[in-house]
Short mmCIF file of C-alpha atoms in Angstrom, two decimals:
data_model
loop_
_atom_site.label_atom_id
_atom_site.label_comp_id
_atom_site.label_asym_id
_atom_site.label_seq_id
_atom_site.Cartn_x
_atom_site.Cartn_y
_atom_site.Cartn_z
CA MET A 162 -0.19 0.16 0.23
CA ASN A 163 1.67 3.45 -1.38
CA THR A 164 1.75 5.68 1.33
CA ASP A 165 -0.12 9.97 0.51
CA ARG A 166 -0.07 12.66 2.61
CA LYS A 167 -1.57 15.64 1.87
CA TYR A 168 -1.52 19.06 3.87
CA LYS A 169 -3.08 22.13 3.26
CA ILE A 170 -2.10 26.00 5.65
CA PHE A 171 -4.84 28.40 6.97
CA THR A 172 -2.85 31.35 8.31
CA GLN A 173 -4.95 33.12 9.24
CA LEU A 174 -6.52 30.43 11.07
CA LYS A 175 -3.34 29.35 12.75
CA LEU A 176 -3.75 26.09 11.52
CA VAL A 177 -2.06 22.69 9.15
CA ILE A 178 -4.57 20.01 8.33
CA ILE A 179 -2.94 16.88 7.05
CA HIS A 180 -4.79 14.03 5.49
CA SER A 181 -3.47 10.70 4.95
CA GLU A 182 -3.81 8.05 3.23
CA GLY A 183 -1.31 4.72 2.85
CA ARG A 184 0.38 2.85 5.98
CA ILE A 185 1.85 5.02 8.73
CA ASP A 186 5.40 4.37 8.38
CA PHE A 187 7.55 6.63 11.30
CA GLN A 188 11.00 7.15 8.95
CA GLU A 189 8.88 7.85 6.44
CA MET A 190 6.26 10.64 8.01
CA LYS A 191 9.67 12.14 10.10
CA GLN A 192 10.27 12.93 5.90
CA PHE A 193 6.89 14.02 5.85
CA MET A 194 7.41 16.49 8.94
CA ASP A 195 10.80 18.33 7.62
CA HIS A 196 8.96 18.63 4.02
CA LEU A 197 5.87 20.88 5.92
CA LYS A 198 8.61 22.42 8.21
CA ASP A 199 10.00 23.96 4.71
CA ASP A 200 7.05 25.18 3.60
CA PRO A 201 7.44 28.94 3.59
CA GLU A 202 3.86 29.33 5.01
CA TYR A 203 4.37 27.23 7.51
CA ASP A 204 4.66 28.07 11.75
CA ILE A 205 5.39 25.51 13.99
CA SER A 206 3.47 27.17 16.45
CA PHE A 207 0.01 26.46 14.13
CA ASN A 208 -2.24 23.68 15.61
CA SER A 209 -3.14 21.09 13.13
CA ILE A 210 -5.76 18.64 12.56
CA VAL A 211 -4.62 14.80 11.34
CA ASP A 212 -6.71 12.41 9.85
CA LEU A 213 -5.57 9.04 9.91
CA ARG A 214 -8.83 7.85 9.26
CA ASN A 215 -7.65 6.23 5.97
CA SER A 216 -4.52 5.17 6.57
CA LYS A 217 -3.10 2.40 8.28
CA ALA A 218 -0.50 1.98 11.00
CA ALA A 219 2.79 0.17 10.90
CA PRO A 220 3.38 -1.03 14.48
CA ASP A 221 7.47 -0.70 14.86
CA MET A 222 8.06 0.23 18.43
CA LYS A 223 11.59 0.99 16.82
CA GLN A 224 10.84 3.26 14.59
CA MET A 225 8.05 4.87 16.21
CA GLU A 226 9.85 5.59 19.33
CA LEU A 227 13.14 7.06 17.06
CA PHE A 228 9.79 9.42 15.43
CA MET A 229 9.34 10.13 19.40
CA LYS A 230 12.55 11.38 20.39
CA ASN A 231 12.14 13.65 16.81
CA LEU A 232 9.58 14.83 18.00
CA PHE A 233 10.19 15.67 21.10
CA LYS A 234 13.12 18.26 20.08
CA ALA A 235 12.81 21.32 21.06
CA GLU A 236 12.02 22.90 17.73
CA PHE A 237 8.73 21.62 18.30
CA MET A 238 7.94 22.07 21.67
CA THR A 239 5.57 25.01 21.54
CA GLU A 240 2.46 26.51 22.84
CA ARG A 241 0.14 24.55 20.31
CA LYS A 242 -2.50 21.72 19.65
CA ASP A 243 -2.62 18.53 17.18
CA VAL A 244 -5.37 16.56 16.39
CA PHE A 245 -5.83 13.28 15.42
CA ILE A 246 -9.04 11.67 14.11
CA THR A 247 -8.91 8.13 14.05
CA ASN A 248 -11.41 5.37 14.16
CA THR A 249 -9.25 2.25 14.94
CA PRO A 250 -7.28 1.22 17.46
CA ASP A 251 -3.99 0.92 15.37
CA HIS A 252 -3.49 4.52 14.75
CA VAL A 253 -4.15 5.02 18.63
CA ILE A 254 -1.12 3.76 20.32
CA LEU A 255 0.99 7.09 18.70
CA PRO A 256 -1.31 9.76 19.49
CA TYR A 257 -2.27 8.48 22.88
CA LEU A 258 2.48 8.02 23.88
CA LEU A 259 1.92 11.29 22.79
CA LYS A 260 -0.59 12.61 24.91
CA GLN A 261 1.12 11.14 27.72
CA LYS A 262 4.56 12.32 27.25
CA SER A 263 3.44 16.37 26.33
CA GLU A 264 1.17 16.23 29.70
CA GLU A 265 4.23 18.60 31.34
CA LEU A 266 5.08 20.42 27.93
CA PRO A 267 3.52 23.05 26.48
CA LEU A 268 2.01 20.97 23.66
CA LYS A 269 -1.65 19.43 23.76
CA ILE A 270 -2.59 15.76 22.39
CA GLN A 271 -5.81 15.27 21.84
CA VAL A 272 -7.86 11.85 19.95
CA THR A 273 -10.69 12.27 18.32
CA SER A 274 -13.02 10.45 16.24
CA SER A 275 -15.07 13.09 14.37
CA LEU A 276 -13.83 16.22 12.64
CA GLU A 277 -16.16 18.60 14.82
CA ALA A 278 -14.80 17.41 17.98
CA ALA A 279 -11.70 18.16 16.50
CA VAL A 280 -12.73 21.81 15.62
CA ASP A 281 -14.62 21.60 19.21
CA PHE A 282 -11.28 20.66 20.53
CA LEU A 283 -9.30 23.74 18.82
CA GLU A 284 -12.02 26.42 19.66
CA LEU A 285 -12.64 27.08 16.26
CA ASN A 286 -15.98 27.79 14.80
CA GLU A 287 -19.02 26.66 12.48
CA ASP A 288 -18.28 28.44 9.98
CA ASP A 289 -14.31 27.11 10.01
CA LEU A 290 -15.83 23.36 9.81
CA LEU A 291 -17.05 24.20 7.29
CA LEU A 292 -14.55 25.33 5.56
CA LEU A 293 -12.01 22.65 6.72
CA LYS A 294 -14.71 19.72 5.63
CA LYS A 295 -14.45 21.26 2.29
CA SER A 296 -10.72 21.33 2.60
CA PHE A 297 -10.75 17.23 3.82
CA SER A 298 -12.42 17.07 0.99
CA GLU A 299 -10.26 18.04 -1.94
CA LEU A 300 -7.22 16.83 0.19
CA LYS A 301 -8.93 13.37 0.39
CA SER A 302 -9.87 13.68 -4.20
CA ASN A 303 -7.45 13.69 -6.85
CA SER A 304 -8.16 16.55 -7.84
CA GLU A 305 -4.95 19.75 -7.54
CA PRO A 306 -4.64 19.02 -3.27
CA TYR A 307 -2.81 21.72 -2.08
CA GLU A 308 0.04 20.55 -1.22
CA ASP A 309 1.36 16.79 -1.85
CA PHE A 310 4.12 14.97 -0.48
CA LYS A 311 4.96 11.18 -1.28
CA LEU A 312 8.23 9.77 -0.55
CA PRO A 313 11.04 9.62 -4.22
CA PRO A 314 10.99 7.05 -5.61
#
């Protein structure tokens, strides 16, 4: 199964949304995060919503530990909120581990099963919810995504 990540940045909302499809590989996720950091519109303090519902986790604990070590470097530790949307137990491990480790940090993490709950956690409004629903639909389709990231062959 190929990995496919697409994202869109909303500077006015200080928000990044990420749609993930395919197998979640933690080495690839690190490369994706590095790619995202290079986007001139991206700001590490922006909140994020990560939709994992169309992806499958690769349960490699060694890779997960390395990914978490990289994620908890000082450059990522800023006051923000990250929400993971999932509908299957294999996605929950990483967000819950991140949530546990982040309790003493300014980073707040939530795991939810719906976009509505994510919007509530981020304290966004109904108009924002409609915008995000439309944007996630666009990211899920093959029609000209805002930004696309795939591993090089």
